[in-house]
GROMACS .gro file of C-alpha atoms in nm:
model
  282
    1MET     CA    1   1.034  -2.379   4.743
    2SER     CA    2   1.162  -2.027   4.789
    3GLY     CA    3   0.926  -1.789   4.963
    4SER     CA    4   0.927  -1.565   4.657
    5GLY     CA    5   0.770  -1.842   4.449
    6TRP     CA    6   1.021  -1.798   4.165
    7PHE     CA    7   1.181  -2.140   4.184
    8GLU     CA    8   1.000  -2.468   4.129
    9PRO     CA    9   1.066  -2.776   4.342
   10SER     CA   10   1.333  -3.011   4.210
   11ARG     CA   11   1.096  -3.299   4.133
   12PRO     CA   12   0.885  -3.262   3.818
   13ILE     CA   13   0.536  -3.404   3.781
   14ARG     CA   14   0.565  -3.743   3.615
   15VAL     CA   15   0.373  -3.777   3.291
   16GLU     CA   16   0.261  -4.063   3.071
   17GLY     CA   17   0.310  -4.058   2.695
   18GLY     CA   18   0.587  -3.800   2.684
   19ILE     CA   19   0.876  -3.813   2.438
   20ARG     CA   20   1.142  -4.020   2.611
   21ALA     CA   21   1.505  -4.018   2.500
   22ARG     CA   22   1.628  -4.361   2.389
   23SER     CA   23   1.968  -4.312   2.553
   24LYS     CA   24   1.956  -4.427   2.914
   25ARG     CA   25   2.304  -4.316   3.017
   26GLY     CA   26   2.608  -4.139   2.883
   27SER     CA   27   2.591  -3.910   2.580
   28ILE     CA   28   2.284  -3.853   2.365
   29GLY     CA   29   2.309  -3.870   1.988
   30GLU     CA   30   2.436  -4.161   1.779
   31ARG     CA   31   2.513  -4.022   1.432
   32TRP     CA   32   2.778  -3.766   1.344
   33TRP     CA   33   2.528  -3.488   1.274
   34SER     CA   34   2.340  -3.524   1.605
   35ARG     CA   35   2.669  -3.556   1.795
   36ARG     CA   36   2.794  -3.241   1.622
   37PHE     CA   37   2.481  -3.058   1.736
   38ILE     CA   38   2.521  -3.184   2.093
   39ASP     CA   39   2.894  -3.101   2.100
   40ILE     CA   40   2.813  -2.741   2.007
   41LEU     CA   41   2.546  -2.719   2.278
   42GLU     CA   42   2.774  -2.866   2.543
   43SER     CA   43   3.047  -2.618   2.452
   44ILE     CA   44   2.827  -2.309   2.496
   45CYS     CA   45   2.568  -2.410   2.758
   46ASP     CA   46   2.582  -2.455   3.135
   47GLY     CA   47   2.682  -2.814   3.212
   48GLY     CA   48   2.465  -2.844   3.522
   49ARG     CA   49   2.147  -2.740   3.346
   50LEU     CA   50   2.229  -2.965   3.051
   51GLY     CA   51   2.265  -3.254   3.295
   52ARG     CA   52   1.924  -3.185   3.444
   53GLY     CA   53   1.788  -3.149   3.093
   54ARG     CA   54   1.918  -3.497   3.006
   55SER     CA   55   1.732  -3.635   3.308
   56TYR     CA   56   1.413  -3.462   3.193
   57ALA     CA   57   1.459  -3.598   2.839
   58ARG     CA   58   1.515  -3.954   2.964
   59SER     CA   59   1.216  -3.946   3.196
   60GLY     CA   60   0.976  -3.831   2.923
   61GLN     CA   61   0.904  -3.479   3.050
   62VAL     CA   62   0.893  -3.337   2.695
   63LEU     CA   63   0.526  -3.365   2.602
   64ASP     CA   64   0.549  -3.275   2.234
   65LEU     CA   65   0.783  -3.121   1.979
   66GLU     CA   66   0.714  -2.950   1.648
   67LEU     CA   67   0.979  -2.842   1.396
   68GLY     CA   68   0.937  -2.593   1.115
   69PRO     CA   69   1.155  -2.350   0.917
   70GLY     CA   70   1.357  -2.152   1.170
   71ARG     CA   71   1.172  -2.274   1.478
   72VAL     CA   72   1.113  -2.559   1.718
   73THR     CA   73   0.828  -2.544   1.967
   74ALA     CA   74   0.762  -2.786   2.252
   75ARG     CA   75   0.592  -2.825   2.589
   76VAL     CA   76   0.780  -2.958   2.890
   77GLN     CA   77   0.621  -3.073   3.215
   78GLY     CA   78   0.795  -2.934   3.520
   79SER     CA   79   0.679  -2.941   3.882
   80ARG     CA   80   0.398  -2.694   3.824
   81SER     CA   81   0.065  -2.813   3.689
   82THR     CA   82   0.091  -2.613   3.365
   83PRO     CA   83   0.361  -2.732   3.123
   84TYR     CA   84   0.623  -2.482   3.020
   85LYS     CA   85   0.632  -2.358   2.660
   86VAL     CA   86   0.970  -2.380   2.488
   87LYS     CA   87   1.075  -2.206   2.166
   88ILE     CA   88   1.408  -2.255   1.987
   89GLY     CA   89   1.473  -2.032   1.689
   90ILE     CA   90   1.749  -2.022   1.426
   91THR     CA   91   1.787  -1.842   1.095
   92ALA     CA   92   1.596  -2.009   0.812
   93TYR     CA   93   1.765  -1.948   0.477
   94ASP     CA   94   1.565  -1.791   0.196
   95ALA     CA   95   1.505  -1.921  -0.157
   96ASP     CA   96   1.811  -1.753  -0.308
   97GLN     CA   97   2.040  -1.888  -0.037
   98TRP     CA   98   1.903  -2.239  -0.080
   99HIS     CA   99   1.945  -2.210  -0.457
  100ARG     CA  100   2.315  -2.146  -0.397
  101LEU     CA  101   2.340  -2.430  -0.146
  102ALA     CA  102   2.162  -2.679  -0.372
  103GLY     CA  103   2.391  -2.584  -0.660
  104ALA     CA  104   2.702  -2.627  -0.445
  105LEU     CA  105   2.583  -2.965  -0.319
  106ALA     CA  106   2.488  -3.085  -0.666
  107ALA     CA  107   2.832  -2.985  -0.795
  108GLN     CA  108   2.989  -3.250  -0.570
  109ALA     CA  109   2.892  -3.585  -0.718
  110LEU     CA  110   2.956  -3.788  -0.402
  111TYR     CA  111   2.764  -3.553  -0.173
  112ARG     CA  112   2.475  -3.535  -0.416
  113ALA     CA  113   2.461  -3.914  -0.445
  114LYS     CA  114   2.465  -3.959  -0.067
  115LEU     CA  115   2.189  -3.704  -0.013
  116LEU     CA  116   1.973  -3.861  -0.282
  117ALA     CA  117   2.029  -4.194  -0.106
  118GLY     CA  118   1.904  -4.044   0.222
  119GLU     CA  119   2.248  -4.007   0.383
  120MET     CA  120   2.414  -3.700   0.531
  121PRO     CA  121   2.782  -3.670   0.423
  122PRO     CA  122   3.011  -3.516   0.687
  123GLU     CA  123   3.152  -3.274   0.428
  124ILE     CA  124   2.815  -3.103   0.395
  125GLU     CA  125   2.928  -2.864   0.670
  126ASP     CA  126   3.214  -2.749   0.448
  127VAL     CA  127   2.974  -2.686   0.160
  128PHE     CA  128   2.754  -2.469   0.383
  129HIS     CA  129   3.051  -2.274   0.517
  130GLY     CA  130   3.180  -2.231   0.161
  131CYS     CA  131   2.853  -2.052   0.086
  132GLY     CA  132   2.888  -1.839   0.399
  133LEU     CA  133   2.589  -2.014   0.560
  134PRO     CA  134   2.655  -2.232   0.866
  135LEU     CA  135   2.470  -2.562   0.892
  136PHE     CA  136   2.467  -2.580   1.272
  137PRO     CA  137   2.394  -2.280   1.494
  138ASP     CA  138   2.636  -2.147   1.753
  139GLN     CA  139   2.539  -1.953   2.066
  140ARG     CA  140   2.466  -1.636   1.869
  141GLY     CA  141   2.261  -1.833   1.619
  142LEU     CA  142   2.023  -1.981   1.876
  143ASP     CA  143   1.720  -1.793   2.006
  144LEU     CA  144   1.614  -1.980   2.319
  145ASP     CA  145   1.298  -1.903   2.512
  146CYS     CA  146   1.109  -2.083   2.790
  147SER     CA  147   0.808  -1.970   2.989
  148CYS     CA  148   0.968  -2.085   3.316
  149PRO     CA  149   1.123  -1.827   3.557
  150ASP     CA  150   1.477  -1.971   3.531
  151TRP     CA  151   1.705  -1.718   3.364
  152GLY     CA  152   1.988  -1.967   3.311
  153PHE     CA  153   2.128  -2.049   2.966
  154PRO     CA  154   1.963  -2.275   2.894
  155CYS     CA  155   1.714  -2.387   3.159
  156LYS     CA  156   1.659  -2.760   3.208
  157HIS     CA  157   1.336  -2.747   3.006
  158LEU     CA  158   1.515  -2.603   2.704
  159SER     CA  159   1.799  -2.850   2.756
  160ALA     CA  160   1.556  -3.142   2.754
  161VAL     CA  161   1.404  -3.024   2.425
  162LEU     CA  162   1.750  -2.977   2.270
  163TYR     CA  163   1.843  -3.336   2.357
  164ILE     CA  164   1.515  -3.473   2.221
  165LEU     CA  165   1.576  -3.264   1.909
  166ALA     CA  166   1.921  -3.422   1.870
  167GLU     CA  167   1.769  -3.770   1.884
  168SER     CA  168   1.513  -3.671   1.623
  169PHE     CA  169   1.809  -3.571   1.402
  170ASP     CA  170   1.939  -3.927   1.454
  171ASP     CA  171   1.618  -4.060   1.302
  172ASP     CA  172   1.605  -3.812   1.012
  173PRO     CA  173   1.909  -3.594   0.932
  174PHE     CA  174   1.702  -3.397   0.682
  175LEU     CA  175   1.525  -3.234   0.977
  176ILE     CA  176   1.840  -3.025   1.024
  177LEU     CA  177   1.796  -2.890   0.671
  178ALA     CA  178   1.421  -2.847   0.720
  179TRP     CA  179   1.501  -2.639   1.031
  180ARG     CA  180   1.716  -2.421   0.806
  181GLY     CA  181   1.421  -2.377   0.570
  182MET     CA  182   1.444  -2.656   0.310
  183ALA     CA  183   1.215  -2.958   0.328
  184LYS     CA  184   1.362  -3.294   0.230
  185ASP     CA  185   1.150  -3.350  -0.082
  186ALA     CA  186   1.215  -2.996  -0.206
  187LEU     CA  187   1.591  -3.036  -0.163
  188LEU     CA  188   1.603  -3.373  -0.339
  189ASP     CA  189   1.397  -3.231  -0.626
  190ALA     CA  190   1.642  -2.940  -0.650
  191LEU     CA  191   1.941  -3.177  -0.652
  192ARG     CA  192   1.786  -3.385  -0.927
  193ALA     CA  193   1.706  -3.074  -1.129
  194THR     CA  194   2.055  -2.921  -1.097
  195GLY     CA  195   2.258  -3.240  -1.096
  196GLY     CA  196   2.291  -3.288  -1.471
  197THR     CA  197   2.477  -2.977  -1.583
  198GLU     CA  198   2.757  -2.746  -1.483
  199ASP     CA  199   2.650  -2.382  -1.455
  200ASP     CA  200   2.921  -2.123  -1.516
  201GLY     CA  201   2.729  -1.871  -1.305
  202ASP     CA  202   2.666  -1.612  -1.579
  203GLY     CA  203   2.366  -1.772  -1.746
  204ALA     CA  204   2.567  -1.921  -2.031
  205ALA     CA  205   2.476  -2.257  -2.180
  206ALA     CA  206   2.542  -2.535  -1.933
  207GLN     CA  207   2.798  -2.804  -2.008
  208PRO     CA  208   2.739  -3.176  -1.950
  209ARG     CA  209   2.906  -3.333  -1.650
  210LEU     CA  210   3.182  -3.588  -1.690
  211PHE     CA  211   2.972  -3.897  -1.629
  212ASP     CA  212   2.643  -3.780  -1.785
  213VAL     CA  213   2.493  -4.036  -2.023
  214ALA     CA  214   2.179  -3.969  -2.225
  215ASP     CA  215   1.872  -4.158  -2.103
  216VAL     CA  216   1.753  -4.352  -2.409
  217PRO     CA  217   1.462  -4.602  -2.406
  218PHE     CA  218   1.582  -4.963  -2.401
  219ALA     CA  219   1.400  -5.047  -2.724
  220ASP     CA  220   1.611  -4.787  -2.906
  221ARG     CA  221   1.937  -4.930  -2.769
  222LEU     CA  222   1.911  -5.295  -2.872
  223ALA     CA  223   2.182  -5.260  -3.138
  224ASP     CA  224   2.436  -5.075  -2.922
  225PHE     CA  225   2.325  -5.155  -2.565
  226TYR     CA  226   2.673  -5.273  -2.460
  227ASP     CA  227   2.859  -4.979  -2.612
  228PRO     CA  228   2.999  -4.732  -2.355
  229GLY     CA  229   2.796  -4.417  -2.307
  230SER     CA  230   3.112  -4.207  -2.273
  231SER     CA  231   3.432  -4.235  -2.472
  232HIS     CA  232   3.747  -4.369  -2.308
  233ALA     CA  233   3.918  -4.037  -2.373
  234ARG     CA  234   3.641  -3.852  -2.187
  235LEU     CA  235   3.665  -4.088  -1.893
  236ARG     CA  236   4.041  -4.035  -1.875
  237ASP     CA  237   3.995  -3.659  -1.876
  238ARG     CA  238   3.979  -3.560  -1.510
  239THR     CA  239   3.973  -3.184  -1.562
  240GLY     CA  240   3.596  -3.173  -1.508
  241LEU     CA  241   3.609  -3.355  -1.178
  242PRO     CA  242   3.555  -3.153  -0.859
  243SER     CA  243   3.859  -3.121  -0.638
  244THR     CA  244   3.839  -3.343  -0.334
  245SER     CA  245   4.066  -3.413  -0.042
  246PRO     CA  246   4.269  -3.736  -0.061
  247GLY     CA  247   4.097  -3.874   0.248
  248LEU     CA  248   3.742  -3.823   0.119
  249LEU     CA  249   3.672  -4.196   0.079
  250LEU     CA  250   3.797  -4.268   0.430
  251ARG     CA  251   3.557  -4.010   0.572
  252ALA     CA  252   3.267  -4.127   0.359
  253LEU     CA  253   3.277  -4.487   0.486
  254ASP     CA  254   3.218  -4.607   0.840
  255PRO     CA  255   3.557  -4.663   1.014
  256PRO     CA  256   3.641  -5.033   1.060
  257PRO     CA  257   3.704  -5.145   1.420
  258ILE     CA  258   4.063  -5.242   1.337
  259THR     CA  259   4.385  -5.125   1.499
  260ALA     CA  260   4.752  -5.199   1.439
  261ARG     CA  261   4.968  -5.161   1.749
  262ASN     CA  262   4.676  -4.974   1.907
  263ILE     CA  263   4.665  -4.724   1.618
  264PRO     CA  264   4.329  -4.697   1.433
  265ILE     CA  265   4.361  -4.829   1.080
  266LEU     CA  266   4.228  -4.503   0.932
  267ASP     CA  267   4.518  -4.311   1.089
  268LEU     CA  268   4.755  -4.546   0.909
  269LEU     CA  269   4.574  -4.524   0.576
  270ARG     CA  270   4.550  -4.145   0.553
  271PRO     CA  271   4.924  -4.088   0.475
  272ALA     CA  272   4.905  -4.356   0.205
  273TYR     CA  273   4.604  -4.188   0.045
  274ARG     CA  274   4.785  -3.853   0.049
  275THR     CA  275   5.087  -4.010  -0.118
  276LEU     CA  276   4.872  -4.172  -0.386
  277SER     CA  277   4.690  -3.846  -0.458
  278GLU     CA  278   5.023  -3.668  -0.518
  279SER     CA  279   5.128  -3.920  -0.783
  280ASP     CA  280   5.069  -3.824  -1.147
  281ASP     CA  281   5.044  -4.190  -1.243
  282VAL     CA  282   4.721  -4.252  -1.047
   0.00000   0.00000   0.00000
């Protein structure tokens, strides 16, 4: 230890019952949203401290972690007897901003369906950026603080908490949205409430969506149960559909582990999907 007392020894005090990262080697984060978070961190943070933070995360040095709107707090055991206190802050969006976000998400049928099914569509980032509100924080959007004397960005204690946070996103992607200020149940309620109509933005009467069908009790439908709820002409009318990229389906599904001449099958399918989307006969 330095004679000034400002730097702790390299070996932390081992603890029992800490939060231990599942990943034993290599990268941390299994799903696209946690990997996206980690990729951002690794692009803006010191690689050496992140490496030491991974070691802390894998050895269970993070004692606890609590997430709330705009903040994450945790305690990390270093080499000193008193654990260090870690705080990670981002901007939590207010009610008006979340009203805009929920409306934009509900306007995209596929995204809304995936969220209601507990999934996180990759295109959700585009929806956030379209509203001028980033989903993931960059360096300027992160407020990092640790009670240790290391002035590095970030210190290994903060790094450990960031990696544990990424793995918690693996388990529940809605924690990312809760960090931004919207709890899962509140968002799903908002999507259900706004999912049935198109709002023109000026308070005018809402119009039904393309595939909306009235919910009628079964006993009242015995005579016409097998009749279509929407006319064939309405189903053929695609003017009410949201615009989507031709490769949306390819991004929505997990990529198959198939290659042709060492080229991933998705790379071969994308041009075909673009060609099909340009045809007026489809």
